[in-house]
Coordinates of C-alpha atoms and ligand atoms in Angstrom, one line a residue:
M1 CA -12.7 -10.1 25.0
H2 CA -12.6 -6.3 25.5
T3 CA -9.4 -6.0 23.5
T4 CA -10.8 -7.9 20.6
H5 CA -13.9 -5.7 20.5
D6 CA -12.0 -2.4 20.8
I7 CA -9.4 -3.3 18.3
K8 CA -11.9 -4.6 15.7
N9 CA -13.8 -1.3 16.0
L10 CA -10.5 0.6 15.6
L11 CA -9.5 -1.4 12.5
D12 CA -13.0 -1.8 11.1
I13 CA -12.7 -5.5 11.1
Q14 CA -15.9 -7.4 11.3
D15 CA -14.8 -11.0 10.8
P16 CA -16.0 -13.0 13.9
N17 CA -13.2 -15.6 13.3
I18 CA -10.4 -13.0 14.0
T19 CA -9.4 -12.4 17.6
F20 CA -6.9 -10.1 19.2
S21 CA -5.2 -11.0 22.5
D22 CA -4.1 -8.7 25.3
A23 CA -0.9 -6.9 24.6
C24 CA -1.2 -7.6 20.8
V25 CA 0.3 -4.2 19.8
E26 CA 4.1 -4.3 19.5
I27 CA 6.3 -1.3 18.5
K28 CA 9.5 -2.4 16.9
Q29 CA 12.1 -1.5 14.3
D30 CA 11.7 -2.7 10.9
R31 CA 14.5 -1.9 8.4
G32 CA 15.5 1.0 10.5
K33 CA 12.0 2.5 11.0
V34 CA 9.8 2.3 14.0
C35 CA 6.6 0.3 13.1
K36 CA 3.6 -0.9 14.9
F37 CA 2.7 -4.6 14.7
I38 CA -0.8 -5.7 15.7
S39 CA -1.1 -9.5 16.1
A40 CA -4.3 -11.3 15.4
T41 CA -5.4 -14.9 15.0
L42 CA -7.8 -16.2 12.3
T43 CA -9.3 -19.6 13.1
Y44 CA -12.6 -21.5 12.7
T45 CA -13.9 -25.0 12.0
P46 CA -14.4 -25.3 8.2
T47 CA -17.7 -26.9 7.0
H48 CA -16.0 -28.3 3.9
C49 CA -12.5 -29.0 2.5
A50 CA -11.4 -26.0 0.5
V51 CA -9.5 -28.3 -1.9
C52 CA -11.8 -31.3 -2.7
G53 CA -15.1 -29.7 -1.3
M54 CA -15.9 -32.8 0.9
K55 CA -18.0 -32.1 4.0
N56 CA -16.1 -31.9 7.2
E57 CA -17.5 -34.9 9.0
H58 CA -16.0 -37.0 11.9
F59 CA -13.0 -34.8 12.0
S60 CA -12.0 -35.4 8.4
V61 CA -10.6 -31.9 8.3
I62 CA -8.1 -31.2 11.2
K63 CA -6.1 -28.2 12.3
N64 CA -2.6 -28.4 11.0
G65 CA -0.4 -25.5 12.2
T66 CA -0.6 -21.9 11.3
Q67 CA 0.7 -19.4 8.6
T68 CA 1.3 -15.8 9.4
S69 CA 0.6 -13.0 6.8
R70 CA 1.8 -9.4 7.1
I71 CA -0.8 -7.0 6.0
T72 CA -0.3 -3.2 5.7
L73 CA -3.0 -1.3 7.5
P74 CA -4.1 2.1 6.2
L75 CA -3.9 3.8 9.7
T76 CA -2.8 7.3 9.9
G77 CA -0.3 8.1 12.7
M78 CA 3.3 8.5 13.5
H79 CA 4.3 5.0 12.4
R80 CA 3.5 2.4 9.7
T81 CA 1.2 -0.2 11.1
F82 CA 1.0 -3.9 10.1
L83 CA -1.4 -6.5 10.9
L84 CA 0.3 -9.8 11.6
L85 CA -2.5 -12.3 10.9
K86 CA -1.9 -15.8 12.1
K87 CA -4.1 -17.9 9.9
Q88 CA -5.1 -21.5 10.9
R89 CA -3.9 -24.2 8.5
F90 CA -6.1 -27.2 7.9
F91 CA -5.4 -30.8 6.7
C92 CA -8.1 -32.8 4.8
K93 CA -7.7 -36.5 5.5
R94 CA -9.7 -37.4 2.4
C95 CA -7.6 -35.7 -0.2
S96 CA -4.4 -35.3 1.9
C97 CA -4.3 -31.6 1.0
T98 CA -3.7 -28.5 3.3
F99 CA -5.4 -25.2 3.0
V100 CA -5.3 -21.9 5.0
A101 CA -8.2 -20.2 6.8
R102 CA -9.7 -17.4 4.7
S103 CA -11.0 -14.0 5.7
S104 CA -12.7 -11.3 3.6
I105 CA -10.7 -8.7 5.5
V106 CA -7.5 -10.0 4.1
D107 CA -8.6 -9.3 0.5
R108 CA -10.0 -6.0 1.5
H109 CA -6.8 -5.0 3.3
C110 CA -4.7 -6.2 0.3
F111 CA -6.9 -3.8 -1.8
I112 CA -6.3 -0.9 0.7
S113 CA -2.7 -1.9 0.7
N114 CA -2.6 -1.4 -3.1
Q115 CA -4.3 2.0 -2.6
T116 CA -1.6 2.9 -0.1
K117 CA 1.0 2.0 -2.8
A118 CA -0.8 4.2 -5.3
R119 CA -0.8 7.1 -2.9
V120 CA 3.0 6.7 -2.3
T121 CA 3.5 6.8 -6.2
M122 CA 1.4 9.9 -6.5
K123 CA 3.3 11.6 -3.7
A124 CA 6.6 10.7 -5.4
T125 CA 5.1 12.2 -8.7
E126 CA 4.2 15.4 -6.9
R127 CA 7.7 15.9 -5.8
N128 CA 8.8 16.1 -9.5
P129 CA 6.6 18.9 -11.0
S130 CA 6.1 18.5 -14.7
R131 CA 7.7 21.1 -16.8
Ligands
LIG1 ZN1 -10.1 -32.5 0.9

């Protein structure tokens, strides 16, 4: 519980459906560079099917595995930091479709991730002064 609270404050994540376990920060090599990986889980009970829109009644929408996304975090520090978000997958018995748990933070961090890319481009430009 404490871990989730502290890390959420650190990463500025407010989504109550995202939890962090103890020892969720791992430092390992990624393509020859040392990176930090923070693991989190996103899960909840959906009120409706995201595909057909039918209400989740009598367990019509069930949990069906997970899907992990790697999101670049805009943390400053020695190493690049990624959030490994394990997202709950759901299966709707009514329409026989699967869908993945959603979180506003994922979109937000994708946006920040794009900002990070823009910054890298700007830095690369700075190295080549215009004549
Ligand atoms: Zn459905």
